[in-house]
């Protein structure tokens, strides 16, 4: 590998990427919100869906969805507590309890158990509304896009100075997949949290949240 060429590749792409982000992030987030809002209004005609914008020092103006918050109530909270506890006990007693999938499901069930107990004993102290979560989700996605962009540029940059087309295709695939996946997950999460209450907020975050994104990053790079 020619180190100068590798460094030049990394520096140029990172500078161009950040320049593009600072100039287009407002349009990108607004477009995502419009798509998600139209889908939500189609499947939930009575649901209030708005689009808000806030300005942040590093990223500039960012748009996100605004929606009404639905709380679970004591009955649903108790049912979810019982199911979560039952899943943990069941999985912990199976022969394959030490395998990755079982461990993953036990951890997710434990998180949902804690969140369900929170609503049993202190629902009015739950600190998130659906709009606040929507804002945090959009900021989280932007953080993922920035991190994945830098990581992919760095990884494809240090492995050599040839096959530039394949490197750029890898970078493009990671970013497009991340944006599409983040948008689909956004609208599904907002719809499910509105339809079935915010008791599932923590569960969704850990079940198929930011940690899940690393799977497709590794998959695309491996391909």
PDB file of C-alpha atoms in Angstrom:
ATOM      1  CA  UNK A   1       0.000   0.000   0.000  1.00  0.00           C
ATOM      2  CA  UNK A   2       1.101   3.533  -0.801  1.00  0.00           C
ATOM      3  CA  UNK A   3       0.568   5.358   2.497  1.00  0.00           C
ATOM      4  CA  UNK A   4       0.323   8.764   0.826  1.00  0.00           C
ATOM      5  CA  UNK A   5      -2.451   7.577  -1.491  1.00  0.00           C
ATOM      6  CA  UNK A   6      -4.308   5.947   1.426  1.00  0.00           C
ATOM      7  CA  UNK A   7      -4.097   9.111   3.527  1.00  0.00           C
ATOM      8  CA  UNK A   8      -5.186  11.256   0.583  1.00  0.00           C
ATOM      9  CA  UNK A   9      -8.181   8.967  -0.026  1.00  0.00           C
ATOM     10  CA  UNK A  10      -9.227   9.180   3.636  1.00  0.00           C
ATOM     11  CA  UNK A  11      -8.756  12.944   3.982  1.00  0.00           C
ATOM     12  CA  UNK A  12     -10.554  13.853   0.734  1.00  0.00           C
ATOM     13  CA  UNK A  13     -13.555  11.613   1.401  1.00  0.00           C
ATOM     14  CA  UNK A  14     -13.965  12.688   5.027  1.00  0.00           C
ATOM     15  CA  UNK A  15     -13.781  16.383   4.095  1.00  0.00           C
ATOM     16  CA  UNK A  16     -16.273  15.924   1.237  1.00  0.00           C
ATOM     17  CA  UNK A  17     -18.557  13.832   3.432  1.00  0.00           C
ATOM     18  CA  UNK A  18     -18.687  16.354   6.253  1.00  0.00           C
ATOM     19  CA  UNK A  19     -19.188  19.224   3.804  1.00  0.00           C
ATOM     20  CA  UNK A  20     -22.096  17.330   2.246  1.00  0.00           C
ATOM     21  CA  UNK A  21     -23.558  16.590   5.667  1.00  0.00           C
ATOM     22  CA  UNK A  22     -23.420  20.196   6.850  1.00  0.00           C
ATOM     23  CA  UNK A  23     -25.084  21.468   3.685  1.00  0.00           C
ATOM     24  CA  UNK A  24     -27.677  18.711   3.126  1.00  0.00           C
ATOM     25  CA  UNK A  25     -28.627  17.325   6.557  1.00  0.00           C
ATOM     26  CA  UNK A  26     -31.596  19.696   6.822  1.00  0.00           C
ATOM     27  CA  UNK A  27     -33.014  18.597   3.457  1.00  0.00           C
ATOM     28  CA  UNK A  28     -32.345  14.923   4.215  1.00  0.00           C
ATOM     29  CA  UNK A  29     -34.063  14.885   7.620  1.00  0.00           C
ATOM     30  CA  UNK A  30     -37.000  16.927   6.308  1.00  0.00           C
ATOM     31  CA  UNK A  31     -37.454  14.528   3.389  1.00  0.00           C
ATOM     32  CA  UNK A  32     -37.347  11.529   5.759  1.00  0.00           C
ATOM     33  CA  UNK A  33     -39.937  13.160   8.024  1.00  0.00           C
ATOM     34  CA  UNK A  34     -42.261  13.917   5.098  1.00  0.00           C
ATOM     35  CA  UNK A  35     -42.059  10.310   3.885  1.00  0.00           C
ATOM     36  CA  UNK A  36     -42.689   8.927   7.383  1.00  0.00           C
ATOM     37  CA  UNK A  37     -45.522  11.382   8.068  1.00  0.00           C
ATOM     38  CA  UNK A  38     -47.311  10.436   4.830  1.00  0.00           C
ATOM     39  CA  UNK A  39     -47.007   6.718   5.663  1.00  0.00           C
ATOM     40  CA  UNK A  40     -48.284   7.225   9.218  1.00  0.00           C
ATOM     41  CA  UNK A  41     -51.245   9.323   8.075  1.00  0.00           C
ATOM     42  CA  UNK A  42     -52.115   6.657   5.532  1.00  0.00           C
ATOM     43  CA  UNK A  43     -52.249   3.821   8.087  1.00  0.00           C
ATOM     44  CA  UNK A  44     -53.353   5.893  11.104  1.00  0.00           C
ATOM     45  CA  UNK A  45     -55.713   8.572   9.720  1.00  0.00           C
ATOM     46  CA  UNK A  46     -56.669   9.803  13.208  1.00  0.00           C
ATOM     47  CA  UNK A  47     -53.085  10.061  14.441  1.00  0.00           C
ATOM     48  CA  UNK A  48     -51.648  13.548  14.888  1.00  0.00           C
ATOM     49  CA  UNK A  49     -48.299  13.769  13.065  1.00  0.00           C
ATOM     50  CA  UNK A  50     -46.334  16.990  12.771  1.00  0.00           C
ATOM     51  CA  UNK A  51     -42.827  17.959  11.712  1.00  0.00           C
ATOM     52  CA  UNK A  52     -40.626  20.062  13.986  1.00  0.00           C
ATOM     53  CA  UNK A  53     -37.175  21.521  13.465  1.00  0.00           C
ATOM     54  CA  UNK A  54     -34.355  22.452  15.816  1.00  0.00           C
ATOM     55  CA  UNK A  55     -30.922  23.919  15.196  1.00  0.00           C
ATOM     56  CA  UNK A  56     -27.838  22.277  16.664  1.00  0.00           C
ATOM     57  CA  UNK A  57     -24.291  23.712  16.777  1.00  0.00           C
ATOM     58  CA  UNK A  58     -22.574  20.807  14.990  1.00  0.00           C
ATOM     59  CA  UNK A  59     -25.236  19.775  12.478  1.00  0.00           C
ATOM     60  CA  UNK A  60     -27.386  22.833  11.862  1.00  0.00           C
ATOM     61  CA  UNK A  61     -31.138  22.530  11.345  1.00  0.00           C
ATOM     62  CA  UNK A  62     -32.618  19.058  11.891  1.00  0.00           C
ATOM     63  CA  UNK A  63     -36.229  17.978  11.400  1.00  0.00           C
ATOM     64  CA  UNK A  64     -38.080  15.270  13.326  1.00  0.00           C
ATOM     65  CA  UNK A  65     -41.638  13.998  13.755  1.00  0.00           C
ATOM     66  CA  UNK A  66     -44.019  15.129  16.463  1.00  0.00           C
ATOM     67  CA  UNK A  67     -46.764  12.779  17.670  1.00  0.00           C
ATOM     68  CA  UNK A  68     -49.076  12.192  20.618  1.00  0.00           C
ATOM     69  CA  UNK A  69     -47.887   9.929  23.445  1.00  0.00           C
ATOM     70  CA  UNK A  70     -49.837   6.817  24.440  1.00  0.00           C
ATOM     71  CA  UNK A  71     -49.189   5.353  27.923  1.00  0.00           C
ATOM     72  CA  UNK A  72     -49.854   1.677  28.717  1.00  0.00           C
ATOM     73  CA  UNK A  73     -51.823   1.721  31.970  1.00  0.00           C
ATOM     74  CA  UNK A  74     -51.458  -0.673  34.908  1.00  0.00           C
ATOM     75  CA  UNK A  75     -53.066  -3.725  33.244  1.00  0.00           C
ATOM     76  CA  UNK A  76     -50.805  -3.712  30.171  1.00  0.00           C
ATOM     77  CA  UNK A  77     -47.787  -2.981  32.377  1.00  0.00           C
ATOM     78  CA  UNK A  78     -48.492  -6.012  34.578  1.00  0.00           C
ATOM     79  CA  UNK A  79     -49.047  -8.276  31.562  1.00  0.00           C
ATOM     80  CA  UNK A  80     -45.741  -7.184  30.023  1.00  0.00           C
ATOM     81  CA  UNK A  81     -43.982  -7.657  33.367  1.00  0.00           C
ATOM     82  CA  UNK A  82     -45.277 -11.226  33.639  1.00  0.00           C
ATOM     83  CA  UNK A  83     -44.397 -12.103  30.028  1.00  0.00           C
ATOM     84  CA  UNK A  84     -40.876 -10.663  30.326  1.00  0.00           C
ATOM     85  CA  UNK A  85     -40.214 -12.546  33.553  1.00  0.00           C
ATOM     86  CA  UNK A  86     -41.638 -15.764  32.065  1.00  0.00           C
ATOM     87  CA  UNK A  87     -39.426 -15.482  28.963  1.00  0.00           C
ATOM     88  CA  UNK A  88     -36.318 -14.982  31.131  1.00  0.00           C
ATOM     89  CA  UNK A  89     -37.124 -18.020  33.291  1.00  0.00           C
ATOM     90  CA  UNK A  90     -37.948 -20.159  30.232  1.00  0.00           C
ATOM     91  CA  UNK A  91     -34.794 -19.230  28.327  1.00  0.00           C
ATOM     92  CA  UNK A  92     -32.581 -19.590  31.416  1.00  0.00           C
ATOM     93  CA  UNK A  93     -33.796 -23.174  31.847  1.00  0.00           C
ATOM     94  CA  UNK A  94     -33.181 -24.336  28.290  1.00  0.00           C
ATOM     95  CA  UNK A  95     -30.067 -26.365  27.324  1.00  0.00           C
ATOM     96  CA  UNK A  96     -28.961 -23.671  24.824  1.00  0.00           C
ATOM     97  CA  UNK A  97     -29.159 -20.819  27.355  1.00  0.00           C
ATOM     98  CA  UNK A  98     -25.453 -20.029  26.874  1.00  0.00           C
ATOM     99  CA  UNK A  99     -25.725 -19.481  23.122  1.00  0.00           C
ATOM    100  CA  UNK A 100     -25.647 -15.950  21.647  1.00  0.00           C
ATOM    101  CA  UNK A 101     -29.319 -15.801  20.611  1.00  0.00           C
ATOM    102  CA  UNK A 102     -30.538 -16.976  24.038  1.00  0.00           C
ATOM    103  CA  UNK A 103     -28.269 -14.478  25.829  1.00  0.00           C
ATOM    104  CA  UNK A 104     -29.477 -11.697  23.520  1.00  0.00           C
ATOM    105  CA  UNK A 105     -33.152 -12.535  24.142  1.00  0.00           C
ATOM    106  CA  UNK A 106     -32.594 -12.775  27.912  1.00  0.00           C
ATOM    107  CA  UNK A 107     -30.950  -9.342  27.957  1.00  0.00           C
ATOM    108  CA  UNK A 108     -33.768  -7.817  25.875  1.00  0.00           C
ATOM    109  CA  UNK A 109     -36.394  -9.427  28.121  1.00  0.00           C
ATOM    110  CA  UNK A 110     -34.610  -8.155  31.239  1.00  0.00           C
ATOM    111  CA  UNK A 111     -34.581  -4.615  29.838  1.00  0.00           C
ATOM    112  CA  UNK A 112     -38.281  -4.849  28.996  1.00  0.00           C
ATOM    113  CA  UNK A 113     -38.994  -6.246  32.478  1.00  0.00           C
ATOM    114  CA  UNK A 114     -37.341  -3.214  34.099  1.00  0.00           C
ATOM    115  CA  UNK A 115     -39.199  -0.823  31.805  1.00  0.00           C
ATOM    116  CA  UNK A 116     -42.517  -2.561  32.494  1.00  0.00           C
ATOM    117  CA  UNK A 117     -41.934  -2.362  36.263  1.00  0.00           C
ATOM    118  CA  UNK A 118     -41.234   1.350  35.840  1.00  0.00           C
ATOM    119  CA  UNK A 119     -44.731   1.816  34.393  1.00  0.00           C
ATOM    120  CA  UNK A 120     -46.255  -0.331  37.159  1.00  0.00           C
ATOM    121  CA  UNK A 121     -44.833   1.828  39.947  1.00  0.00           C
ATOM    122  CA  UNK A 122     -44.139   5.218  38.384  1.00  0.00           C
ATOM    123  CA  UNK A 123     -45.792   5.772  35.028  1.00  0.00           C
ATOM    124  CA  UNK A 124     -46.207   9.506  35.608  1.00  0.00           C
ATOM    125  CA  UNK A 125     -42.440   9.837  36.099  1.00  0.00           C
ATOM    126  CA  UNK A 126     -41.559   8.319  32.724  1.00  0.00           C
ATOM    127  CA  UNK A 127     -39.253  10.964  31.224  1.00  0.00           C
ATOM    128  CA  UNK A 128     -39.988  10.516  27.501  1.00  0.00           C
ATOM    129  CA  UNK A 129     -42.846  11.524  25.260  1.00  0.00           C
ATOM    130  CA  UNK A 130     -43.129  10.158  21.740  1.00  0.00           C
ATOM    131  CA  UNK A 131     -41.991  13.516  20.364  1.00  0.00           C
ATOM    132  CA  UNK A 132     -38.915  13.564  22.603  1.00  0.00           C
ATOM    133  CA  UNK A 133     -38.087  10.010  21.559  1.00  0.00           C
ATOM    134  CA  UNK A 134     -38.550  10.990  17.904  1.00  0.00           C
ATOM    135  CA  UNK A 135     -36.070  13.837  18.335  1.00  0.00           C
ATOM    136  CA  UNK A 136     -33.544  11.570  20.066  1.00  0.00           C
ATOM    137  CA  UNK A 137     -33.980   8.927  17.375  1.00  0.00           C
ATOM    138  CA  UNK A 138     -33.183  11.394  14.604  1.00  0.00           C
ATOM    139  CA  UNK A 139     -30.099  12.652  16.445  1.00  0.00           C
ATOM    140  CA  UNK A 140     -29.072   9.045  17.016  1.00  0.00           C
ATOM    141  CA  UNK A 141     -29.418   8.263  13.306  1.00  0.00           C
ATOM    142  CA  UNK A 142     -27.285  11.260  12.364  1.00  0.00           C
ATOM    143  CA  UNK A 143     -24.655  10.068  14.832  1.00  0.00           C
ATOM    144  CA  UNK A 144     -24.767   6.592  13.264  1.00  0.00           C
ATOM    145  CA  UNK A 145     -24.434   8.004   9.740  1.00  0.00           C
ATOM    146  CA  UNK A 146     -21.447  10.146  10.706  1.00  0.00           C
ATOM    147  CA  UNK A 147     -19.750   7.309  12.590  1.00  0.00           C
ATOM    148  CA  UNK A 148     -20.412   4.740   9.862  1.00  0.00           C
ATOM    149  CA  UNK A 149     -19.156   7.104   7.186  1.00  0.00           C
ATOM    150  CA  UNK A 150     -15.899   7.767   9.032  1.00  0.00           C
ATOM    151  CA  UNK A 151     -15.447   4.085   9.936  1.00  0.00           C
ATOM    152  CA  UNK A 152     -16.060   2.872   6.382  1.00  0.00           C
ATOM    153  CA  UNK A 153     -13.724   5.479   4.885  1.00  0.00           C
ATOM    154  CA  UNK A 154     -11.001   4.607   7.391  1.00  0.00           C
ATOM    155  CA  UNK A 155     -11.343   0.832   6.964  1.00  0.00           C
ATOM    156  CA  UNK A 156     -11.438   0.916   3.151  1.00  0.00           C
ATOM    157  CA  UNK A 157      -8.617   3.452   3.161  1.00  0.00           C
ATOM    158  CA  UNK A 158      -6.058   1.524   5.194  1.00  0.00           C
ATOM    159  CA  UNK A 159      -6.345  -1.824   3.369  1.00  0.00           C
ATOM    160  CA  UNK A 160      -4.539  -0.577   0.257  1.00  0.00           C
ATOM    161  CA  UNK A 161      -4.542   2.010  -2.505  1.00  0.00           C
ATOM    162  CA  UNK A 162      -6.134  -0.054  -5.297  1.00  0.00           C
ATOM    163  CA  UNK A 163      -9.731  -1.049  -6.179  1.00  0.00           C
ATOM    164  CA  UNK A 164     -11.007   2.503  -5.606  1.00  0.00           C
ATOM    165  CA  UNK A 165     -14.305   1.712  -7.353  1.00  0.00           C
ATOM    166  CA  UNK A 166     -15.041  -1.168  -4.970  1.00  0.00           C
ATOM    167  CA  UNK A 167     -14.132   0.988  -1.982  1.00  0.00           C
ATOM    168  CA  UNK A 168     -16.476   3.750  -3.108  1.00  0.00           C
ATOM    169  CA  UNK A 169     -19.234   1.214  -3.825  1.00  0.00           C
ATOM    170  CA  UNK A 170     -18.795  -0.192  -0.314  1.00  0.00           C
ATOM    171  CA  UNK A 171     -19.049   3.305   1.167  1.00  0.00           C
ATOM    172  CA  UNK A 172     -22.104   4.130  -0.942  1.00  0.00           C
ATOM    173  CA  UNK A 173     -23.805   0.830  -0.050  1.00  0.00           C
ATOM    174  CA  UNK A 174     -23.238   1.319   3.684  1.00  0.00           C
ATOM    175  CA  UNK A 175     -24.605   4.872   3.664  1.00  0.00           C
ATOM    176  CA  UNK A 176     -27.617   4.150   1.450  1.00  0.00           C
ATOM    177  CA  UNK A 177     -28.531   1.057   3.435  1.00  0.00           C
ATOM    178  CA  UNK A 178     -28.145   2.960   6.703  1.00  0.00           C
ATOM    179  CA  UNK A 179     -30.377   5.823   5.564  1.00  0.00           C
ATOM    180  CA  UNK A 180     -33.077   3.511   4.133  1.00  0.00           C
ATOM    181  CA  UNK A 181     -32.965   1.161   7.130  1.00  0.00           C
ATOM    182  CA  UNK A 182     -33.049   4.104   9.563  1.00  0.00           C
ATOM    183  CA  UNK A 183     -36.062   5.608   7.785  1.00  0.00           C
ATOM    184  CA  UNK A 184     -38.033   2.343   7.710  1.00  0.00           C
ATOM    185  CA  UNK A 185     -37.212   1.660  11.363  1.00  0.00           C
ATOM    186  CA  UNK A 186     -38.206   5.236  12.261  1.00  0.00           C
ATOM    187  CA  UNK A 187     -41.712   5.030  10.848  1.00  0.00           C
ATOM    188  CA  UNK A 188     -42.272   1.505  12.219  1.00  0.00           C
ATOM    189  CA  UNK A 189     -41.099   2.479  15.728  1.00  0.00           C
ATOM    190  CA  UNK A 190     -43.242   5.621  15.824  1.00  0.00           C
ATOM    191  CA  UNK A 191     -46.284   3.684  14.617  1.00  0.00           C
ATOM    192  CA  UNK A 192     -45.792   0.807  17.083  1.00  0.00           C
ATOM    193  CA  UNK A 193     -45.180   3.150  20.037  1.00  0.00           C
ATOM    194  CA  UNK A 194     -48.321   5.093  19.150  1.00  0.00           C
ATOM    195  CA  UNK A 195     -50.356   1.950  18.519  1.00  0.00           C
ATOM    196  CA  UNK A 196     -49.195  -0.079  21.536  1.00  0.00           C
ATOM    197  CA  UNK A 197     -47.848   2.620  23.914  1.00  0.00           C
ATOM    198  CA  UNK A 198     -44.385   3.823  24.913  1.00  0.00           C
ATOM    199  CA  UNK A 199     -43.839   0.848  27.243  1.00  0.00           C
ATOM    200  CA  UNK A 200     -41.917  -0.753  24.340  1.00  0.00           C
ATOM    201  CA  UNK A 201     -39.563   2.203  23.836  1.00  0.00           C
ATOM    202  CA  UNK A 202     -36.548   0.724  25.654  1.00  0.00           C
ATOM    203  CA  UNK A 203     -37.228  -2.736  24.179  1.00  0.00           C
ATOM    204  CA  UNK A 204     -37.149  -1.410  20.606  1.00  0.00           C
ATOM    205  CA  UNK A 205     -33.980   0.567  21.312  1.00  0.00           C
ATOM    206  CA  UNK A 206     -32.036  -2.472  22.510  1.00  0.00           C
ATOM    207  CA  UNK A 207     -33.758  -5.147  20.418  1.00  0.00           C
ATOM    208  CA  UNK A 208     -33.126  -3.545  17.026  1.00  0.00           C
ATOM    209  CA  UNK A 209     -31.503  -0.217  17.860  1.00  0.00           C
ATOM    210  CA  UNK A 210     -27.999   1.175  17.196  1.00  0.00           C
ATOM    211  CA  UNK A 211     -26.235  -2.066  18.172  1.00  0.00           C
ATOM    212  CA  UNK A 212     -28.151  -3.841  15.412  1.00  0.00           C
ATOM    213  CA  UNK A 213     -26.750  -1.420  12.816  1.00  0.00           C
ATOM    214  CA  UNK A 214     -23.273  -2.877  13.171  1.00  0.00           C
ATOM    215  CA  UNK A 215     -24.544  -6.149  11.687  1.00  0.00           C
ATOM    216  CA  UNK A 216     -25.249  -4.658   8.267  1.00  0.00           C
ATOM    217  CA  UNK A 217     -22.055  -2.570   8.423  1.00  0.00           C
ATOM    218  CA  UNK A 218     -20.000  -5.748   8.863  1.00  0.00           C
ATOM    219  CA  UNK A 219     -22.128  -7.640   6.326  1.00  0.00           C
ATOM    220  CA  UNK A 220     -21.698  -5.050   3.560  1.00  0.00           C
ATOM    221  CA  UNK A 221     -17.960  -4.734   4.240  1.00  0.00           C
ATOM    222  CA  UNK A 222     -17.596  -8.534   4.201  1.00  0.00           C
ATOM    223  CA  UNK A 223     -19.361  -8.780   0.840  1.00  0.00           C
TER     224      UNK A 223
END
